[in-house]
mmCIF file of C-alpha atoms in Angstrom:
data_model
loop_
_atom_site.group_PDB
_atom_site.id
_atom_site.type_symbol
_atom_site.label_atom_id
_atom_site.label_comp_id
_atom_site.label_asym_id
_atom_site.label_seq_id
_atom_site.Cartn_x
_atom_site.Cartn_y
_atom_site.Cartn_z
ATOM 1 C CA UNK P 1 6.306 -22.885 3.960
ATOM 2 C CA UNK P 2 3.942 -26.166 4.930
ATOM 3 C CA UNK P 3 4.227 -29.454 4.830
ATOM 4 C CA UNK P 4 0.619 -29.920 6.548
ATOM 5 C CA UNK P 5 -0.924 -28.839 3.422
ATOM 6 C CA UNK P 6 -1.614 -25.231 5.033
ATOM 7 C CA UNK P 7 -2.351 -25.942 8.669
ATOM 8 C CA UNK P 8 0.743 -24.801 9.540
ATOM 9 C CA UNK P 9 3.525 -22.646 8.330
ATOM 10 C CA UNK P 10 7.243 -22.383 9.137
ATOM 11 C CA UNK P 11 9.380 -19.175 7.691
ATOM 12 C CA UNK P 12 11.585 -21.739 5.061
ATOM 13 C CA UNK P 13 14.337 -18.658 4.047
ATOM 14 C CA UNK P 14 14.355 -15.517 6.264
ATOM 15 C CA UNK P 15 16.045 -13.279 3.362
ATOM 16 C CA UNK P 16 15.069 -9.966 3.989
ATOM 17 C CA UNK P 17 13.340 -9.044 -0.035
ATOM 18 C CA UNK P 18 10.481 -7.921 -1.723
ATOM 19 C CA UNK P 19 8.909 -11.377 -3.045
ATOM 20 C CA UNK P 20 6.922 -11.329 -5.948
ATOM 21 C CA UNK P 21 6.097 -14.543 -7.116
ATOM 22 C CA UNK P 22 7.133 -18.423 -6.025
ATOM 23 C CA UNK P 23 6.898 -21.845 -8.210
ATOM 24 C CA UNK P 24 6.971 -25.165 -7.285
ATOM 25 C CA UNK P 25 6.746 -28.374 -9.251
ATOM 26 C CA UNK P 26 3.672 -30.441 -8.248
ATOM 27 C CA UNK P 27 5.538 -32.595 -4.955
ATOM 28 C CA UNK P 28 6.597 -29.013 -3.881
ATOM 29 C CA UNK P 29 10.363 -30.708 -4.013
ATOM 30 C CA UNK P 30 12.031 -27.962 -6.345
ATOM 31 C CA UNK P 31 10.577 -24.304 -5.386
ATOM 32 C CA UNK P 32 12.113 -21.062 -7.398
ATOM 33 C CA UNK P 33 11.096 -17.568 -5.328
ATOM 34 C CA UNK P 34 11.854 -14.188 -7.563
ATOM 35 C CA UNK P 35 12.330 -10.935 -5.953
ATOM 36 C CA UNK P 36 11.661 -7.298 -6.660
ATOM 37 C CA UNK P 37 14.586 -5.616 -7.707
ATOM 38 C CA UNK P 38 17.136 -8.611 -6.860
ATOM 39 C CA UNK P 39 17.451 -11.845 -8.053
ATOM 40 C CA UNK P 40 15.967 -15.299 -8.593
ATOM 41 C CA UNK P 41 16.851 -17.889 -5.940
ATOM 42 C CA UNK P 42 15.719 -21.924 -6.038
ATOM 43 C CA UNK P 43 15.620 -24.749 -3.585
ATOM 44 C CA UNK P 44 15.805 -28.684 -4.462
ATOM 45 C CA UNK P 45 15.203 -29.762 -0.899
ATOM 46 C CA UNK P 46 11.338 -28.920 -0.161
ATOM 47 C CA UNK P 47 12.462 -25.466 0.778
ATOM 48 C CA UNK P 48 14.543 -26.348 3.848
ATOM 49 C CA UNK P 49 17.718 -24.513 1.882
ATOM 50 C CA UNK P 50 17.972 -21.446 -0.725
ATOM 51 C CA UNK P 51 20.568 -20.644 -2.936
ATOM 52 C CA UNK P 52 20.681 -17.921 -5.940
ATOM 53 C CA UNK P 53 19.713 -19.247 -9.217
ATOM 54 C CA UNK P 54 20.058 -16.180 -11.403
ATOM 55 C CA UNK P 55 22.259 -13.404 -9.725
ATOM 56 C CA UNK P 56 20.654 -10.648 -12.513
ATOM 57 C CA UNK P 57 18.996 -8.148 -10.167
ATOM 58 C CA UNK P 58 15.827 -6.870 -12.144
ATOM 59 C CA UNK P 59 12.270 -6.088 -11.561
ATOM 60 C CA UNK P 60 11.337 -9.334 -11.635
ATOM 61 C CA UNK P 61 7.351 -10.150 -12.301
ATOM 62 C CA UNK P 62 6.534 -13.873 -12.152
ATOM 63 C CA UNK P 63 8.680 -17.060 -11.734
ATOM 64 C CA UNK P 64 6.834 -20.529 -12.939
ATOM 65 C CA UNK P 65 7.664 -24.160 -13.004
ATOM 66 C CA UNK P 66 6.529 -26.080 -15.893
ATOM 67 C CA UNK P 67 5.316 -30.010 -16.066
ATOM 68 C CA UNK P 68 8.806 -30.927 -17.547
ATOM 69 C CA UNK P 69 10.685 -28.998 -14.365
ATOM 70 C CA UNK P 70 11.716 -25.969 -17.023
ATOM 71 C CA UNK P 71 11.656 -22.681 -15.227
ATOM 72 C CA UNK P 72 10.503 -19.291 -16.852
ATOM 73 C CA UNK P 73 10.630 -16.120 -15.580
ATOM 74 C CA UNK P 74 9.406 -12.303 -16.599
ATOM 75 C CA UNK P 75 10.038 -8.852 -15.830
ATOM 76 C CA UNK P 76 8.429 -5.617 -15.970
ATOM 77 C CA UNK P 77 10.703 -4.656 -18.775
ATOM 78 C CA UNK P 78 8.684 -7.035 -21.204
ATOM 79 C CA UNK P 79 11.670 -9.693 -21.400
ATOM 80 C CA UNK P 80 10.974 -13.927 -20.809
ATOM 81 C CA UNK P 81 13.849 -15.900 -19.741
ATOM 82 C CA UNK P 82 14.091 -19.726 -19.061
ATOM 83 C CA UNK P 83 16.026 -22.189 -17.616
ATOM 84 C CA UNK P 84 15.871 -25.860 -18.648
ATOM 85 C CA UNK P 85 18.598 -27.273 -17.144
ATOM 86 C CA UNK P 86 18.638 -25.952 -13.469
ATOM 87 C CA UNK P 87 21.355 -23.599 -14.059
ATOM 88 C CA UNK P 88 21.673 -21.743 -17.087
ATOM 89 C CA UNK P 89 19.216 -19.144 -17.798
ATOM 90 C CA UNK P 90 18.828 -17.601 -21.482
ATOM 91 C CA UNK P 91 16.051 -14.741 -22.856
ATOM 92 C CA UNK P 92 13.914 -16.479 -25.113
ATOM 93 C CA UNK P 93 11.097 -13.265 -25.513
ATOM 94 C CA UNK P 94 11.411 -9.257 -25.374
ATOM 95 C CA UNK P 95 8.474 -7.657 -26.063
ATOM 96 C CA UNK P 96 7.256 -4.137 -24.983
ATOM 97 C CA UNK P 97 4.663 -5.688 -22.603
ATOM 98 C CA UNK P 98 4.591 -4.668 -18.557
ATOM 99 C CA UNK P 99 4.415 -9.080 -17.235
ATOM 100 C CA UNK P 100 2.423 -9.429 -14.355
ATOM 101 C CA UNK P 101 1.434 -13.115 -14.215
ATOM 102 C CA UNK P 102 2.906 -16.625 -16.287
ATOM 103 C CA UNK P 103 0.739 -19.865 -16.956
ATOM 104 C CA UNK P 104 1.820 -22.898 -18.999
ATOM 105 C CA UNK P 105 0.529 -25.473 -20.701
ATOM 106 C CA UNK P 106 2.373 -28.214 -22.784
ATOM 107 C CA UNK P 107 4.324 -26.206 -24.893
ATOM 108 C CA UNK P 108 2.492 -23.065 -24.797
ATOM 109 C CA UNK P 109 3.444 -20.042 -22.463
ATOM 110 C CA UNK P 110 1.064 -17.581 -21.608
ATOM 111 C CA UNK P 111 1.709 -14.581 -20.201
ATOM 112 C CA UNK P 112 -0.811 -11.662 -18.292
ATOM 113 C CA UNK P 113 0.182 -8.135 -18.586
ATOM 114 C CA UNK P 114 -0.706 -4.345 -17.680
ATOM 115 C CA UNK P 115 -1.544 -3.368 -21.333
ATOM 116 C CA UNK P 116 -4.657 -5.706 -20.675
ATOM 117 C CA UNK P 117 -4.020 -8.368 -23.222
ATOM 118 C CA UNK P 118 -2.986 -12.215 -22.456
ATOM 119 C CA UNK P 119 -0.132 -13.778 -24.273
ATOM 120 C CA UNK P 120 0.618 -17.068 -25.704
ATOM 121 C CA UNK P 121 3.867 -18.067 -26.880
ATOM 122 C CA UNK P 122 4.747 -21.117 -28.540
ATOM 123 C CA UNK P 123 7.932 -22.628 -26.692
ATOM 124 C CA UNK P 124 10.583 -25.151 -28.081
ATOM 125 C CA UNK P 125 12.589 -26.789 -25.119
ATOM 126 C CA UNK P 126 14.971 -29.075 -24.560
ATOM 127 C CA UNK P 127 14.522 -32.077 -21.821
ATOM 128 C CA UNK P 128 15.294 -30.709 -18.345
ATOM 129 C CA UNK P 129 17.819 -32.124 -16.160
ATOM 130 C CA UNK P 130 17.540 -30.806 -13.104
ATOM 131 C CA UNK P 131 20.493 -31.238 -10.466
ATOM 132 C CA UNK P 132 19.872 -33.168 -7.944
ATOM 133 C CA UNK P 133 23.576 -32.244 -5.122
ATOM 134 C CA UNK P 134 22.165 -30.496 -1.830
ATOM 135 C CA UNK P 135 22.225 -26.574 -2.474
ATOM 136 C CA UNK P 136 23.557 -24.166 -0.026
ATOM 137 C CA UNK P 137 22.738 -21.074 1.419
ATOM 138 C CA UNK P 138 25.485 -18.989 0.040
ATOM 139 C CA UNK P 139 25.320 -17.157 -2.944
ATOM 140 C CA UNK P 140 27.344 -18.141 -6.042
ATOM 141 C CA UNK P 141 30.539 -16.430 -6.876
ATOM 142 C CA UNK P 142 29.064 -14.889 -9.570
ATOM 143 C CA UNK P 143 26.913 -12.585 -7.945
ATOM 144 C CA UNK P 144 27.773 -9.276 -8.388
ATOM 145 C CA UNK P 145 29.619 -7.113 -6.567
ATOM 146 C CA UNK P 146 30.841 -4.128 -8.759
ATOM 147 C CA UNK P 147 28.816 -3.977 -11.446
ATOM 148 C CA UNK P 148 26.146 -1.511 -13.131
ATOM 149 C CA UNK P 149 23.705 -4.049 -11.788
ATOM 150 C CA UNK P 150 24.257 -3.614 -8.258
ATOM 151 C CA UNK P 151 21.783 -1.138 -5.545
ATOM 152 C CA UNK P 152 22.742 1.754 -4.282
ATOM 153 C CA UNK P 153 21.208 3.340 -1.222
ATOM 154 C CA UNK P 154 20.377 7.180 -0.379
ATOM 155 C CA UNK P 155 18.024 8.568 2.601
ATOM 156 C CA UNK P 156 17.017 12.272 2.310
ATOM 157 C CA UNK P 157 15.826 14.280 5.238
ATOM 158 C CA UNK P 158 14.615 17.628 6.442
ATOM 159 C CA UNK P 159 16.314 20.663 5.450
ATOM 160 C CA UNK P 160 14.876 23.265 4.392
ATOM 161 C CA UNK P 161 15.964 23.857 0.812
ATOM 162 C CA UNK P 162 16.056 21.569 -2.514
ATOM 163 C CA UNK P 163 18.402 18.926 -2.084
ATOM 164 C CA UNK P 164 20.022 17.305 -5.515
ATOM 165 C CA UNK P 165 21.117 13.757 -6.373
ATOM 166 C CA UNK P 166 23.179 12.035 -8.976
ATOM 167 C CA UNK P 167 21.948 8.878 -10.521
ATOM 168 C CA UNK P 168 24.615 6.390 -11.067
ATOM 169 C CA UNK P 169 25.319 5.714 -14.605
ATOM 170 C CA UNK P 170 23.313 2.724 -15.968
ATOM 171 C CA UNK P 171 20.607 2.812 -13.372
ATOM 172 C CA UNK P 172 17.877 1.529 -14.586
ATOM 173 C CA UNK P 173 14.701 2.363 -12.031
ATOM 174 C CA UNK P 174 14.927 3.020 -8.672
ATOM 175 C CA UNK P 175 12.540 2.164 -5.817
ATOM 176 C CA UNK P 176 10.926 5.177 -3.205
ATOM 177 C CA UNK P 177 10.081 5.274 -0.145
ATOM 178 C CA UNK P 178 8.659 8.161 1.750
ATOM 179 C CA UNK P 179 7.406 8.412 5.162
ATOM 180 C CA UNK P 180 5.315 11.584 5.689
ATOM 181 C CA UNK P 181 6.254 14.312 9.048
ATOM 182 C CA UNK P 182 3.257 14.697 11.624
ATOM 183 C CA UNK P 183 1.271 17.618 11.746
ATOM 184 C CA UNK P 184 1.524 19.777 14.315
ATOM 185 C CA UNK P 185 -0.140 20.083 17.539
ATOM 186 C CA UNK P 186 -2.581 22.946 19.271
ATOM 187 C CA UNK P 187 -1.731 24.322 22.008
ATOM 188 C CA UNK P 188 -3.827 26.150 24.433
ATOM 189 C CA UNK P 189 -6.493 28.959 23.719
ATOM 190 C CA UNK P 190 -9.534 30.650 25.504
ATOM 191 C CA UNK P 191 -12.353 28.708 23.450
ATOM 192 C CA UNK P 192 -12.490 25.169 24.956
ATOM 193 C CA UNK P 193 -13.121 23.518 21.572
ATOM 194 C CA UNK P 194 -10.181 24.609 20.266
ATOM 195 C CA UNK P 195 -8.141 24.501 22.982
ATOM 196 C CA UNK P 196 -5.730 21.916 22.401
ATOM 197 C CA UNK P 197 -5.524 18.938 20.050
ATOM 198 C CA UNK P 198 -2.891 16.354 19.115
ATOM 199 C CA UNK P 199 -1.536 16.142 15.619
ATOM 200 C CA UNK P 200 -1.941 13.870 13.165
ATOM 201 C CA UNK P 201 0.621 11.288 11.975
ATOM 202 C CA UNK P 202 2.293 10.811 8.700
ATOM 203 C CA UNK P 203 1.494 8.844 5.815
ATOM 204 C CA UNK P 204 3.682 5.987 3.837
ATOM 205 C CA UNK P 205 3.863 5.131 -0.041
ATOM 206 C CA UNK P 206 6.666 3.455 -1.867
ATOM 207 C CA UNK P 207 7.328 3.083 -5.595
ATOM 208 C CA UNK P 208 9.321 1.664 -8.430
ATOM 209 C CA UNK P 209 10.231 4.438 -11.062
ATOM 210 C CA UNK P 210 11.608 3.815 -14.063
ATOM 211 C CA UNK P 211 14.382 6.103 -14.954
ATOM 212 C CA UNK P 212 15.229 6.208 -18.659
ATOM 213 C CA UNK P 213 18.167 7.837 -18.805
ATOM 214 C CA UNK P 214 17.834 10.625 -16.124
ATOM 215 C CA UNK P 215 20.904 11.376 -14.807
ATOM 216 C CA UNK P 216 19.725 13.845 -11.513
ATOM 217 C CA UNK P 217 17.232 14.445 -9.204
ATOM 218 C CA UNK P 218 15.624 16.767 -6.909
ATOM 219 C CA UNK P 219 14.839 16.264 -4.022
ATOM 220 C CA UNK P 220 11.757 17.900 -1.880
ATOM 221 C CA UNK P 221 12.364 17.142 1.819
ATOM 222 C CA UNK P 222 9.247 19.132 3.332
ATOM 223 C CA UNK P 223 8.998 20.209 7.235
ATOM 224 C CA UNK P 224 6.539 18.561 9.660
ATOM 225 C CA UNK P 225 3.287 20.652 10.778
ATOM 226 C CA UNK P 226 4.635 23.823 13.333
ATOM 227 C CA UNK P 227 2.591 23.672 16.428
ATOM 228 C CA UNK P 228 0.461 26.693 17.288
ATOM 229 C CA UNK P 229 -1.804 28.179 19.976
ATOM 230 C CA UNK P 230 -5.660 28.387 19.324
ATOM 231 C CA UNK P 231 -6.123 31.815 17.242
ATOM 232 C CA UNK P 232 -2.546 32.477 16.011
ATOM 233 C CA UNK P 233 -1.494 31.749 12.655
ATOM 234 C CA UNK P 234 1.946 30.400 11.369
ATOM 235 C CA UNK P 235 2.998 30.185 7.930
ATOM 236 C CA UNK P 236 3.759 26.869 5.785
ATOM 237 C CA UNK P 237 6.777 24.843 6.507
ATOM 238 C CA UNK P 238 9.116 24.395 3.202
ATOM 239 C CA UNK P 239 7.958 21.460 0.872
ATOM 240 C CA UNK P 240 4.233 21.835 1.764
ATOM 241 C CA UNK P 241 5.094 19.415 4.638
ATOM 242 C CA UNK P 242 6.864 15.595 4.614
ATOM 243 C CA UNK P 243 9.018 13.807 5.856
ATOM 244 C CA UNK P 244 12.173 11.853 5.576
ATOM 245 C CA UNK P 245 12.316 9.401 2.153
ATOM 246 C CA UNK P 246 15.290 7.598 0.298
ATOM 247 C CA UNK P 247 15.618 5.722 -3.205
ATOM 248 C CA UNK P 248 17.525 3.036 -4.189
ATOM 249 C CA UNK P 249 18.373 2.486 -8.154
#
């Protein structure tokens, strides 16, 4: 955050997430922050303190703060929700849409998504009272704690045969991670050009996946590169090479 209108910036909530999208109204005092696969969480003191606002973890797309102080937010699941009181939240669209991006304008919501098209819906809302008591950093009550809703963490690494996994029931999507093995090095030979080389390192990607009611996985671990003298041959490690990844539903 700044309060030098960008000449410098302080870290206002060190909350280890995947942010997506932030809204403030236009004095910057009430900020809402949504997350990638957790929830939505809101500060009334120029961002000096969080607390959760909406303890539904969900693939969260966009958070905005309307002229009147109502709050909307989307997901990648095609679903609007909004809050107009600073504490209840309600779903007031589901559509089959993919949400990227929200924009408002009296009361007209428009929303971007991935099908290429820009929505507009027509909103009726209620006054918003916003509360005005000092937030804290602790999450409600209410968050969840055993509930369909909540992550679940698995890491996966070399083996050297197919490795399975069960999905836990009402997962919705889970998010990958996979961190490729280095190749492998050359070791010495006769022919000075090829007589020894360092390998090369793995790669990184990550993913959300959406899983639609599979229930089990497999899982391809491959081997990192096999190092090797100049002239000899050795034959491909299992998986076509990898490294070590986990998902989280």
């Amino acid at each position: 955050s700044s309060l030098s209108y960008g000449a410098n910036f302080t870290i206002s909530f060190d909350k280890k997430q995947l942010w997506i999208s932030i809204s403030t109204n236009s004095d910057g005092k009430y900020a809402y922050a949504a997350t990638k696969g957790q929830y939505i969480y809101s500060s009334s003191d120029f961002g000096s303190t969080w607390t959760v606002s909406y303890s539904k973890s969900n693939l969260w797309a966009a958070v905005l703060i309307d002229y009147d102080l109502n709050i909307f937010a989307s997901d990648y699941f095609g679903r609007i929700y909004i809050n107009e009181d600073g504490t209840t939240w309600r779903k007031i669209q589901s559509t089959n849409n993919v949400f990227t991006s929200l924009a408002s304008s009296g009361s007209s919501l428009f929303s971007s998504s991935l099908d290429g098209y820009i929505n507009r819906y027509d909103i009726t809302i209620s006054p918003t009272q916003i509360p005005t008591e000092e937030p804290t950093d602790q999450e409600p009550t209410n968050a969840p704690t055993e509930s369909p809703t909540q992550s679940e963490t698995y890491y996966f690494s070399y083996t050297g045969y197919d490795q399975a996994a069960s999905v836990p029931y009402f997962s919705t999507y889970m998010f990958v991670q996979l961190w490729g093995a280095g190749g492998g090095s050359l070791g010495s030979g006769t022919n000075d050009f090829y007589n020894t080389g360092n390998a090369g390192g793995g790669g990184y990607t990550d993913a959300y996946i959406l899983l639609d009611g599979i229930m089990s996985l497999k899982v391809i671990v491959g081997g990192g590169g096999q190092s090797a003298n100049a002239g000899s041959s050795l034959s491909s490690t299992y998986g076509g090479g990898g490294g070590d990844y986990f998902f989280e539903d």
